[in-house]
Tab-separated table of C-alpha atoms in Angstrom:
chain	number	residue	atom	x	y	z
A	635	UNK	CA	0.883	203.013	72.012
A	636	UNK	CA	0.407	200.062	74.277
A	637	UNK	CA	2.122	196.784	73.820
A	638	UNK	CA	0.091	193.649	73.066
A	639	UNK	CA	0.185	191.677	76.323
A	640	UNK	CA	0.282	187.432	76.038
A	641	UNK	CA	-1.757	185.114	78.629
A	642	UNK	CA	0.450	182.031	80.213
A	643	UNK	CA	-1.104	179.115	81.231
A	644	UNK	CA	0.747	178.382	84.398
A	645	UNK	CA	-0.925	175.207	85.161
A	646	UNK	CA	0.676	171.512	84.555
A	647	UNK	CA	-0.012	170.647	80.892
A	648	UNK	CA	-0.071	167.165	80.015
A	649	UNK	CA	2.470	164.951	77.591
A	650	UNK	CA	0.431	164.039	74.890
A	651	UNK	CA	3.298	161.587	73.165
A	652	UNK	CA	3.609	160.027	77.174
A	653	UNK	CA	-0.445	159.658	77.308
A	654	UNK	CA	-0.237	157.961	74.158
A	655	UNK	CA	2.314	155.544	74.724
A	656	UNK	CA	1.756	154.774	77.969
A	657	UNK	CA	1.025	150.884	78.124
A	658	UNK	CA	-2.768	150.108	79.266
A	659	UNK	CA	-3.221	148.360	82.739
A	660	UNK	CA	-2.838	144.319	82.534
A	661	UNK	CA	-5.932	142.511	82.730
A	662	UNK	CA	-6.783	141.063	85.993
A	663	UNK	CA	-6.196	137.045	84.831
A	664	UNK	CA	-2.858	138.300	83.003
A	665	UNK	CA	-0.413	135.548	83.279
A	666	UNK	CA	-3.223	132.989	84.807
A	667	UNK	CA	-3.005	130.583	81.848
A	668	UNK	CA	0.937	130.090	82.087
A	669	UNK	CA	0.392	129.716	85.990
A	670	UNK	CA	-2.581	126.832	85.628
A	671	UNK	CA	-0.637	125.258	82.900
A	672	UNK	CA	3.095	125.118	84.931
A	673	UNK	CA	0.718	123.534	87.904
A	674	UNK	CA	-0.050	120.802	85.953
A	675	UNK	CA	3.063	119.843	84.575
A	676	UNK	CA	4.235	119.500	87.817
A	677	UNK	CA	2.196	116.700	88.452
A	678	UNK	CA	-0.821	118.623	89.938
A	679	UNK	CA	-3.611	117.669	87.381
A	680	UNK	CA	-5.569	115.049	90.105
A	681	UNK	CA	-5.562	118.098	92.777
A	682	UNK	CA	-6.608	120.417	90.400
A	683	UNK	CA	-10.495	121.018	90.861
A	684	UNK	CA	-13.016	120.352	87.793
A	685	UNK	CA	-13.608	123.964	86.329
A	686	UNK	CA	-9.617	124.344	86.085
A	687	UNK	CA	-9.538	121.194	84.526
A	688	UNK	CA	-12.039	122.018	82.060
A	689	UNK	CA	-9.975	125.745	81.492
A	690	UNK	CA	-7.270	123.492	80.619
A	691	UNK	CA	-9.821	122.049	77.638
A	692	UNK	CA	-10.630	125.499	77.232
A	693	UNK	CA	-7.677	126.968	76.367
A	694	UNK	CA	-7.347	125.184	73.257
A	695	UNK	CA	-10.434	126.562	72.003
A	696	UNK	CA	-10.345	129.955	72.906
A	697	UNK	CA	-6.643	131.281	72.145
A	698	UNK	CA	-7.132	134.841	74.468
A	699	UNK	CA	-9.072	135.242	77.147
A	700	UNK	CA	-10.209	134.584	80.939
A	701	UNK	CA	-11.681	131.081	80.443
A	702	UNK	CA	-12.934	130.717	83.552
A	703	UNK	CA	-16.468	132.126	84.021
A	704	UNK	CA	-16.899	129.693	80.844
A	705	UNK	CA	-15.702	126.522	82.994
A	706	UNK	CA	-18.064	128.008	85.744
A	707	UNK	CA	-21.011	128.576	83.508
A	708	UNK	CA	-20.495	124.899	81.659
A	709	UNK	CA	-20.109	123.417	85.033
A	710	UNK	CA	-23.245	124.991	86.999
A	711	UNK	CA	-25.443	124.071	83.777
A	712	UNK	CA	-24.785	120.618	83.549
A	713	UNK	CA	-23.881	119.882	87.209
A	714	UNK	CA	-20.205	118.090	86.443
A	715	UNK	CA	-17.405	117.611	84.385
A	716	UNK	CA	-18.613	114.163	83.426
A	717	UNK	CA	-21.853	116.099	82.182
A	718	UNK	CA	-20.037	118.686	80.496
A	719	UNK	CA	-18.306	116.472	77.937
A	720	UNK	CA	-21.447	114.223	78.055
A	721	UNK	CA	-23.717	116.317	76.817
A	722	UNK	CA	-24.833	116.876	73.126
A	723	UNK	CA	-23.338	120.037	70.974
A	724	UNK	CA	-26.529	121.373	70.925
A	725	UNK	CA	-27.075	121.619	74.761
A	726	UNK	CA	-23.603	122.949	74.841
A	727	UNK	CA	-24.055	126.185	72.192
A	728	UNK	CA	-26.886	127.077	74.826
A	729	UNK	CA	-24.394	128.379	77.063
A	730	UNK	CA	-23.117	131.838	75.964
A	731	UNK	CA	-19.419	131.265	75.212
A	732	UNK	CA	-19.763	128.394	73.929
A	733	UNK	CA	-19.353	128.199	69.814
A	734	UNK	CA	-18.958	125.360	67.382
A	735	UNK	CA	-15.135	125.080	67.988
A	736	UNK	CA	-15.570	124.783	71.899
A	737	UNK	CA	-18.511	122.474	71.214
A	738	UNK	CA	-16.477	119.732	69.024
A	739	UNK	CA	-13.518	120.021	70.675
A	740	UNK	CA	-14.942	118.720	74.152
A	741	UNK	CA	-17.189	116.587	72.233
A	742	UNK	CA	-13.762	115.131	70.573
A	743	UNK	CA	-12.296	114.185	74.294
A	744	UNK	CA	-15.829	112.414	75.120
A	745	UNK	CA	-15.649	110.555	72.232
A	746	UNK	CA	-11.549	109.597	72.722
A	747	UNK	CA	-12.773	108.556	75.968
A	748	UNK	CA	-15.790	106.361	75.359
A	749	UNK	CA	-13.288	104.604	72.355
A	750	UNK	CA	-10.232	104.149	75.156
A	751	UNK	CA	-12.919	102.380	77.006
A	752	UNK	CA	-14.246	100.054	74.593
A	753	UNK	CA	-11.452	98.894	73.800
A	754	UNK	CA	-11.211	97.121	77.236
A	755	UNK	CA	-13.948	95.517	75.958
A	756	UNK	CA	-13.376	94.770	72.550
A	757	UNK	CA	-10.061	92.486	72.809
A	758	UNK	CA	-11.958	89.926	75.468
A	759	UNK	CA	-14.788	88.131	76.327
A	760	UNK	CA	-17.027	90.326	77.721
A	761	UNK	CA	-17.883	88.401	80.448
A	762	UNK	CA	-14.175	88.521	81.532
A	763	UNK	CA	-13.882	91.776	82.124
A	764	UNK	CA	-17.086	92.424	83.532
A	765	UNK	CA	-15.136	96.011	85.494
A	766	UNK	CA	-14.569	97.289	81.924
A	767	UNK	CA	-18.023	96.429	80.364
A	768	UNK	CA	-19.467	98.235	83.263
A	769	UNK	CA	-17.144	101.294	83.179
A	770	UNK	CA	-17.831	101.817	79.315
A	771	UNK	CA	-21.476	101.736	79.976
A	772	UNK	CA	-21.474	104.475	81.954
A	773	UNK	CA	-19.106	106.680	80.111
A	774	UNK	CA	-21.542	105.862	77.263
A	775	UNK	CA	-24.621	106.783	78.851
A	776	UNK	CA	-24.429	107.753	81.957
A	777	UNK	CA	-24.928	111.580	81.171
A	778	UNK	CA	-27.130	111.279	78.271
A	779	UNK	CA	-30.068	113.464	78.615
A	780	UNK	CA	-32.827	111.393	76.602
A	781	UNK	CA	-33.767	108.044	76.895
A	782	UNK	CA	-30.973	105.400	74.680
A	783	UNK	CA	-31.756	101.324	74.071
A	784	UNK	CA	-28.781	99.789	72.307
A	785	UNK	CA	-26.985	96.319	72.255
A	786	UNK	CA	-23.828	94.752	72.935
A	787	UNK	CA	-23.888	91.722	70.276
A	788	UNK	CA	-21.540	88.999	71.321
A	789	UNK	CA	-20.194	85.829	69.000
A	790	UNK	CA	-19.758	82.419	70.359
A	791	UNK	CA	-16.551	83.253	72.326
A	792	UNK	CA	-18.787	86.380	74.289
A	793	UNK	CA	-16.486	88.879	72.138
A	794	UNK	CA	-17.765	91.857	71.312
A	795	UNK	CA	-19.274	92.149	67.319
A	796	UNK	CA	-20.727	95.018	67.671
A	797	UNK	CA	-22.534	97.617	69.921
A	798	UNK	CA	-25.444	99.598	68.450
A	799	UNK	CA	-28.171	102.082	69.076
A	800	UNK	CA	-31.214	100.666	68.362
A	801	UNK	CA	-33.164	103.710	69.402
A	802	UNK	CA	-33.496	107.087	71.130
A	803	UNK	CA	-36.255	108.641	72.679
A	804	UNK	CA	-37.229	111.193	75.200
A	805	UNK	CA	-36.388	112.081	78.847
A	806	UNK	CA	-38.035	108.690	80.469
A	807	UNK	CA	-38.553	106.436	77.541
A	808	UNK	CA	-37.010	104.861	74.329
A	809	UNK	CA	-39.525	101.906	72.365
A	810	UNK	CA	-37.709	98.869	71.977
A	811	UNK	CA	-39.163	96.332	69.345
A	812	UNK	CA	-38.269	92.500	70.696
A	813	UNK	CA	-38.331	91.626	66.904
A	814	UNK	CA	-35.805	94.208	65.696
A	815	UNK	CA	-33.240	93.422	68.757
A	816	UNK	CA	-33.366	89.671	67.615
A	817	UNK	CA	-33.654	90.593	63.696
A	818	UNK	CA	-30.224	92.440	64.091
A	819	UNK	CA	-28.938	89.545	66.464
A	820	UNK	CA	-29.615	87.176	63.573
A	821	UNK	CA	-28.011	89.377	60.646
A	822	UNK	CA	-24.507	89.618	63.006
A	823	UNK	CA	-24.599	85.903	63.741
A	824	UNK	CA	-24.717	86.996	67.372
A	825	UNK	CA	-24.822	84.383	69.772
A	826	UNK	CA	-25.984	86.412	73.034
A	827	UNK	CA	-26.642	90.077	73.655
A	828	UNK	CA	-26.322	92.414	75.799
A	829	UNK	CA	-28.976	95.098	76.638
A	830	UNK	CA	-28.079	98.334	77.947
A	831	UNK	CA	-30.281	101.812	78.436
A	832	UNK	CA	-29.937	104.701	80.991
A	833	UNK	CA	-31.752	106.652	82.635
A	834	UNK	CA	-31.478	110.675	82.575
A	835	UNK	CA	-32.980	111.091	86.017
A	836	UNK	CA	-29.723	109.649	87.327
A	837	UNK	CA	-31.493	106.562	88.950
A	838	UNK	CA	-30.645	103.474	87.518
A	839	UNK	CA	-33.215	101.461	89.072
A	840	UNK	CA	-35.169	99.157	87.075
A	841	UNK	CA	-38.789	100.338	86.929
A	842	UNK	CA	-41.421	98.036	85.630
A	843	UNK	CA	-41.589	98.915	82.324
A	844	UNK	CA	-37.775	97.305	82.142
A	845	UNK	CA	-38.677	94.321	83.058
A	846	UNK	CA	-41.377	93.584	81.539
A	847	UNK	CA	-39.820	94.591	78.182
A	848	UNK	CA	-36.528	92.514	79.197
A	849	UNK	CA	-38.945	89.570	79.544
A	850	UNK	CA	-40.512	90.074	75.904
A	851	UNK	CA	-37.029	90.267	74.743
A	852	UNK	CA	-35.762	86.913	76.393
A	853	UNK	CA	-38.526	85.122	75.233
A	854	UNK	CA	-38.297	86.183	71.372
A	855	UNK	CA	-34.555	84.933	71.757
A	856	UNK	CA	-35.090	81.994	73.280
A	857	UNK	CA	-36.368	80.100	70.058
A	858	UNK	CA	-33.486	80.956	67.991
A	859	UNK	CA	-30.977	79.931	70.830
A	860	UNK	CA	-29.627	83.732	71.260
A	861	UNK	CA	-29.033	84.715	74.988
A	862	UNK	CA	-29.526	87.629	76.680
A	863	UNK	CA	-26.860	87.726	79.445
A	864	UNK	CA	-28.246	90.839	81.072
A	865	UNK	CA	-29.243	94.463	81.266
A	866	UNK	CA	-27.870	97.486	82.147
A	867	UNK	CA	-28.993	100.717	83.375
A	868	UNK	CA	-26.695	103.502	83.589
A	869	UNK	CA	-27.434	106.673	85.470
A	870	UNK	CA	-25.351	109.235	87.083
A	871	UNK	CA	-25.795	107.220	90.455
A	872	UNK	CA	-24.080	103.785	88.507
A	873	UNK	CA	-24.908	100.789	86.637
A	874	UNK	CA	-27.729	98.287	87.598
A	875	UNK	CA	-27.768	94.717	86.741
A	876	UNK	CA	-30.606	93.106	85.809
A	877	UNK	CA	-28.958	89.614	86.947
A	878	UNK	CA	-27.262	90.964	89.988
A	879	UNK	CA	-30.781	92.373	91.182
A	880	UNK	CA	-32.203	88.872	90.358
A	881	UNK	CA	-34.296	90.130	87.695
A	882	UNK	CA	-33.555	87.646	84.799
């Protein structure tokens, strides 16, 4: 009677507990966030370039992760940093990445910014620290991507009372009513304003339409004693002045 014969498989078999527990390959940007983050507490945040600036932002928001195609992406859609934070919420969730807790929290540094800068303004004649007036104008508007009117109010002392929108409109215009800008004046015991709008295509020239609205606006204050000291026009390119360019 023959004896049962048994088959060997002579080839290499594999470890199944060492193919289990073997630890997965690290992710290319492994380590990346401690490296950015040592850089700038060295002292290197002015050399560091804008997207790794806003990865920075980013990393607050988004706990895990490469963060950087995000900067890119936020970055190449709005055209700069300055933009970025600029821009509303809305535009923002637009970009894929982007979710309500990236959204507020670099909506929450514009917003500490634009307050840090009117307080420059706030503590002194506004005249006297023309610099400051001018720099909070633009981090105001500057990147806003529709059309804003509002008004510095001044008292007697040309100390800020108040700055408000009076209205918002589309990509090249925003109605202003002469009436309303005075009417407000009036209620705030304003003694001058100043009026300030911007303009999304970046140019802050004064077109036509300015002036002759700045002219309606003079002569409904005029009556009532209420000055207009000037008006500004931010843009991505600066700040025009109506009185600098002679235009009041």
């Amino acid at each position: 009677m023959s004896r049962p014969f048994s088959v060997e498989d002579t080839a290499p078999q594999p470890d199944l507990w060492q193919a289990r527990s073997a630890t997965p390959p690290r992710p290319h940007y492994a380590g990346h966030r401690e490296r950015l983050r040592e850089r700038a507490m060295a002292g290197g945040l002015p050399a560091l370039p804008d997207y790794e600036v806003l990865e920075l932002l980013l990393f607050r928001s988004v706990p895990r992760g490469d963060v950087k195609p995000l900067a890119k992406q936020l970055l190449a859609r709005f055209g700069s940093l300055g933009a970025v934070l600029g821009a509303t919420a809305e535009d923002m969730r637009t970009v894929a990445g982007v979710g309500e807790a990236v959204a507020l929290d670099l909506k929450l540094l514009h917003e500490a910014g634009l307050r840090t800068a009117r307080e420059q303004i706030s503590r002194r004649p506004v005249i006297s620290s023309w610099a400051a007036l001018l720099a909070y104008v633009k981090t105001a508007l500057a990147h806003e991507a529709r059309e804003q009117f509002r008004v510095l109010f001044l008292d007697k002392k040309n100390q800020l009372i108040a700055d408000e929108i009076m209205n918002r409109g589309t990509v090249d215009h925003a109605p202003v009513y002469p009436r309303e800008v005075v009417r407000r004046a009036l209620e705030l015991s304003a003694s001058a304003v100043i009026l300030v709008h911007n303009h999304p295509s970046g140019d802050p020239t004064p077109s036509s339409a300015d002036v002759d609205m700045t002219r309606q606006i003079v002569d409904a204050a005029r009556p009532l004693r209420i000055s207009i000291h000037d008006h500004l026009v931010a843009g991505r390119d600066g700040v025009a002045s109506f009185k600098a360019l002679g235009l009041m």
